[in-house]
Amino acid sequence: MPDQPKLVIFDWDGTLFDSVGQIVESLLYAAQQFDQPLTDDAAKSIIGLGLPEVMQILFPKVPELHPSILEHYASHYVENSQQDQWFHGVAEMLDDLKQRGFKLAVATGKSRRGLDRVLAKTNSQNLFDITRAASETKSKPHPQMLQEILSFTGVAPEQAIMVGDTSYDLEMAKNIAMPRVGVSYGVHSVDVLQQYQPLMIAENVPVLHDYLTAFA
């Protein structure tokens, strides 16, 4: 276990925000507009990466279409994600952790524009000391966004915890020896997450909440 953690860094999609289904649906829609083959599993597997990396992985043979596919994806997602919201218990968990004196941060594969939109939607801008999006730094699993968060908050890697639902989240933290916690209600399976030696894997938000508050 980390020694008296001061900072908890959360992934967004699939960890705090119940948006995985809509992301997959919007990626499938965008691919269909350009007759590009894409399966549900393939679309789901890349959630957590930055959008340029997503395009390179899913549509490597048509780089000239990437800007147009991204445009269709973004417009479809914004138009159809109005009902997306935090997982049950997230608001209470974040408020509680904040009151207990933890610094809170977000490290996400979303673009800055997309992250700002959902931060405003959830009225959570003031909950987080800092947020980092893939469009303004290197994509996961490169640890640059974590390093930038640590630099801003003045916290050492061993005094922080990264919480995420994908291998990209946990690998990113492992790359700088940051303690990490997986959640199994998002994208990747328990078997995948266990490969990155998390402190534990939470099956739901209440379990995650109890584990994090135990440190306080």
Short mmCIF file of C-alpha atoms in Angstrom, two decimals:
data_model
loop_
_atom_site.label_atom_id
_atom_site.label_comp_id
_atom_site.label_asym_id
_atom_site.label_seq_id
_atom_site.Cartn_x
_atom_site.Cartn_y
_atom_site.Cartn_z
CA MET A 1 0.00 0.00 0.00
CA PRO A 2 1.16 3.59 -0.57
CA ASP A 3 2.31 5.51 2.47
CA GLN A 4 -0.36 8.10 3.41
CA PRO A 5 -1.45 9.02 -0.13
CA LYS A 6 -2.16 12.70 -0.72
CA LEU A 7 -3.47 12.57 -4.28
CA VAL A 8 -6.00 10.38 -6.11
CA ILE A 9 -5.94 10.57 -9.92
CA PHE A 10 -8.96 9.24 -11.78
CA ASP A 11 -9.48 8.20 -15.35
CA TRP A 12 -12.81 9.59 -16.64
CA ASP A 13 -14.65 7.34 -19.14
CA GLY A 14 -15.48 3.95 -17.64
CA THR A 15 -14.11 4.91 -14.22
CA LEU A 16 -16.07 7.98 -13.12
CA PHE A 17 -18.40 8.45 -16.08
CA ASP A 18 -20.77 5.84 -17.54
CA SER A 19 -20.02 6.63 -21.18
CA VAL A 20 -18.41 3.52 -22.66
CA GLY A 21 -21.54 2.38 -24.51
CA GLN A 22 -22.01 5.74 -26.21
CA ILE A 23 -18.34 5.99 -27.18
CA VAL A 24 -18.56 2.59 -28.88
CA GLU A 25 -21.81 3.51 -30.63
CA SER A 26 -20.39 6.79 -31.91
CA LEU A 27 -17.19 5.13 -33.18
CA LEU A 28 -19.27 2.53 -35.02
CA TYR A 29 -21.43 5.27 -36.54
CA ALA A 30 -18.39 7.24 -37.73
CA ALA A 31 -16.80 4.14 -39.25
CA GLN A 32 -20.00 3.28 -41.11
CA GLN A 33 -20.13 6.71 -42.73
CA PHE A 34 -16.90 5.86 -44.56
CA ASP A 35 -17.50 2.14 -45.09
CA GLN A 36 -14.75 1.20 -42.65
CA PRO A 37 -15.08 -2.17 -40.88
CA LEU A 38 -15.22 -1.95 -37.09
CA THR A 39 -16.49 -4.33 -34.40
CA ASP A 40 -17.89 -3.49 -30.98
CA ASP A 41 -14.98 -5.23 -29.28
CA ALA A 42 -12.37 -3.35 -31.32
CA ALA A 43 -14.05 -0.02 -30.61
CA LYS A 44 -14.27 -0.77 -26.90
CA SER A 45 -10.69 -1.97 -26.64
CA ILE A 46 -9.16 1.45 -27.47
CA ILE A 47 -11.15 3.52 -24.98
CA GLY A 48 -8.64 5.41 -22.88
CA LEU A 49 -6.23 6.27 -25.66
CA GLY A 50 -5.98 9.70 -27.26
CA LEU A 51 -8.10 10.18 -30.38
CA PRO A 52 -5.16 10.32 -32.84
CA GLU A 53 -3.92 7.01 -31.45
CA VAL A 54 -7.44 5.58 -31.73
CA MET A 55 -7.57 6.48 -35.41
CA GLN A 56 -4.15 4.94 -36.08
CA ILE A 57 -5.13 1.67 -34.41
CA LEU A 58 -8.65 1.31 -35.77
CA PHE A 59 -8.17 2.73 -39.28
CA PRO A 60 -4.47 2.34 -40.14
CA LYS A 61 -5.02 1.99 -43.90
CA VAL A 62 -6.90 5.25 -44.43
CA PRO A 63 -5.00 8.05 -42.66
CA GLU A 64 -6.51 10.55 -45.06
CA LEU A 65 -9.93 9.81 -43.55
CA HIS A 66 -8.93 10.29 -39.93
CA PRO A 67 -9.98 13.96 -39.64
CA SER A 68 -13.39 13.25 -41.19
CA ILE A 69 -13.98 10.13 -39.08
CA LEU A 70 -13.09 12.08 -35.95
CA GLU A 71 -15.45 14.89 -36.92
CA HIS A 72 -18.34 12.46 -37.39
CA TYR A 73 -17.48 10.66 -34.15
CA ALA A 74 -17.38 13.88 -32.14
CA SER A 75 -20.62 15.29 -33.50
CA HIS A 76 -22.46 11.99 -33.01
CA TYR A 77 -21.16 11.62 -29.47
CA VAL A 78 -22.14 15.14 -28.41
CA GLU A 79 -25.61 14.78 -29.94
CA ASN A 80 -26.32 11.40 -28.36
CA SER A 81 -24.56 11.46 -25.00
CA GLN A 82 -26.92 13.81 -23.18
CA GLN A 83 -28.02 11.03 -20.80
CA ASP A 84 -24.48 9.92 -19.91
CA GLN A 85 -23.68 10.55 -16.26
CA TRP A 86 -21.44 9.57 -13.38
CA PHE A 87 -21.65 6.02 -12.12
CA HIS A 88 -23.84 5.69 -9.04
CA GLY A 89 -21.90 6.80 -5.98
CA VAL A 90 -19.22 8.82 -7.76
CA ALA A 91 -20.47 12.25 -6.66
CA GLU A 92 -20.58 11.13 -3.02
CA MET A 93 -17.13 9.52 -3.27
CA LEU A 94 -15.47 12.61 -4.75
CA ASP A 95 -17.09 14.95 -2.21
CA ASP A 96 -16.04 12.69 0.64
CA LEU A 97 -12.45 12.35 -0.54
CA LYS A 98 -12.21 16.12 -0.98
CA GLN A 99 -13.53 16.72 2.53
CA ARG A 100 -11.00 14.25 3.91
CA GLY A 101 -8.18 16.35 2.48
CA PHE A 102 -7.18 14.38 -0.60
CA LYS A 103 -6.06 16.24 -3.69
CA LEU A 104 -8.05 15.02 -6.70
CA ALA A 105 -7.11 14.97 -10.39
CA VAL A 106 -8.25 13.58 -13.73
CA ALA A 107 -6.04 11.94 -16.38
CA THR A 108 -8.06 11.08 -19.47
CA GLY A 109 -7.82 10.08 -23.09
CA LYS A 110 -10.51 12.64 -23.91
CA SER A 111 -9.70 15.88 -25.70
CA ARG A 112 -9.57 19.06 -23.64
CA ARG A 113 -12.73 20.26 -25.35
CA GLY A 114 -14.54 17.02 -24.53
CA LEU A 115 -13.31 16.96 -20.95
CA ASP A 116 -14.32 20.56 -20.33
CA ARG A 117 -17.81 19.79 -21.65
CA VAL A 118 -18.37 16.89 -19.22
CA LEU A 119 -16.76 18.73 -16.30
CA ALA A 120 -19.30 21.50 -16.87
CA LYS A 121 -22.12 18.98 -17.29
CA THR A 122 -21.31 17.37 -13.92
CA ASN A 123 -20.50 20.73 -12.29
CA SER A 124 -17.27 19.20 -11.04
CA GLN A 125 -14.62 21.69 -12.16
CA ASN A 126 -13.90 22.76 -8.59
CA LEU A 127 -13.58 19.21 -7.27
CA PHE A 128 -10.30 18.61 -9.09
CA ASP A 129 -7.00 20.33 -8.40
CA ILE A 130 -5.88 19.67 -11.98
CA THR A 131 -7.13 17.79 -15.04
CA ARG A 132 -5.09 16.59 -18.00
CA ALA A 133 -6.45 15.52 -21.38
CA ALA A 134 -4.68 13.54 -24.08
CA SER A 135 -4.95 16.40 -26.58
CA GLU A 136 -2.61 18.56 -24.48
CA THR A 137 0.03 15.96 -23.57
CA LYS A 138 1.10 12.45 -24.57
CA SER A 139 -1.49 9.68 -24.73
CA LYS A 140 -1.61 6.85 -22.24
CA PRO A 141 0.22 4.64 -21.45
CA HIS A 142 3.02 7.22 -21.63
CA PRO A 143 3.22 8.69 -18.11
CA GLN A 144 3.66 12.33 -19.13
CA MET A 145 0.18 13.41 -18.02
CA LEU A 146 0.79 11.85 -14.61
CA GLN A 147 4.15 13.59 -14.35
CA GLU A 148 2.51 16.92 -15.17
CA ILE A 149 -0.15 16.34 -12.49
CA LEU A 150 2.53 15.44 -9.92
CA SER A 151 4.56 18.51 -10.82
CA PHE A 152 1.53 20.78 -10.43
CA THR A 153 0.43 19.31 -7.11
CA GLY A 154 3.91 18.84 -5.65
CA VAL A 155 3.18 15.20 -4.80
CA ALA A 156 5.65 12.34 -5.25
CA PRO A 157 4.58 9.28 -7.31
CA GLU A 158 4.57 7.03 -4.25
CA GLN A 159 2.14 9.39 -2.48
CA ALA A 160 -0.46 9.21 -5.26
CA ILE A 161 -2.91 6.57 -6.49
CA MET A 162 -4.05 6.17 -10.10
CA VAL A 163 -7.56 4.73 -10.52
CA GLY A 164 -8.65 3.40 -13.91
CA ASP A 165 -10.62 0.79 -15.82
CA THR A 166 -8.10 0.00 -18.57
CA SER A 167 -4.65 -1.46 -18.99
CA TYR A 168 -3.56 1.94 -20.36
CA ASP A 169 -4.33 3.59 -17.01
CA LEU A 170 -2.52 1.01 -14.94
CA GLU A 171 0.46 0.69 -17.29
CA MET A 172 0.84 4.48 -17.29
CA ALA A 173 1.05 4.48 -13.49
CA LYS A 174 3.31 1.45 -13.39
CA ASN A 175 5.73 3.22 -15.73
CA ILE A 176 6.55 5.70 -12.93
CA ALA A 177 6.07 3.29 -10.00
CA MET A 178 2.84 4.97 -8.91
CA PRO A 179 0.45 2.83 -6.84
CA ARG A 180 -2.67 1.96 -8.84
CA VAL A 181 -6.18 0.63 -8.42
CA GLY A 182 -8.28 -1.01 -11.12
CA VAL A 183 -12.05 -1.00 -11.53
CA SER A 184 -13.78 -3.92 -13.24
CA TYR A 185 -17.03 -2.18 -14.20
CA GLY A 186 -15.52 -0.31 -17.16
CA VAL A 187 -13.65 -1.52 -20.24
CA HIS A 188 -11.01 -4.14 -19.46
CA SER A 189 -11.45 -7.42 -17.62
CA VAL A 190 -10.02 -8.33 -14.23
CA ASP A 191 -7.53 -10.67 -15.91
CA VAL A 192 -6.18 -7.82 -18.05
CA LEU A 193 -5.99 -5.37 -15.16
CA GLN A 194 -4.22 -7.85 -12.88
CA GLN A 195 -1.25 -7.94 -15.26
CA TYR A 196 -0.27 -4.47 -14.00
CA GLN A 197 -0.17 -5.36 -10.29
CA PRO A 198 -2.87 -3.04 -8.96
CA LEU A 199 -3.30 -2.68 -5.20
CA MET A 200 -6.83 -4.01 -5.71
CA ILE A 201 -9.61 -4.16 -8.28
CA ALA A 202 -12.95 -2.65 -7.27
CA GLU A 203 -16.13 -4.25 -8.61
CA ASN A 204 -18.19 -1.09 -8.10
CA VAL A 205 -17.91 2.50 -6.89
CA PRO A 206 -18.90 1.83 -3.24
CA VAL A 207 -16.08 -0.73 -2.94
CA LEU A 208 -13.66 1.77 -4.49
CA HIS A 209 -14.91 4.49 -2.13
CA ASP A 210 -14.42 2.29 0.94
CA TYR A 211 -10.92 1.31 -0.15
CA LEU A 212 -9.76 4.88 -0.76
CA THR A 213 -11.22 6.27 2.44
CA ALA A 214 -9.48 3.55 4.43
CA PHE A 215 -6.24 5.44 3.75
CA ALA A 216 -7.63 8.52 5.51
#
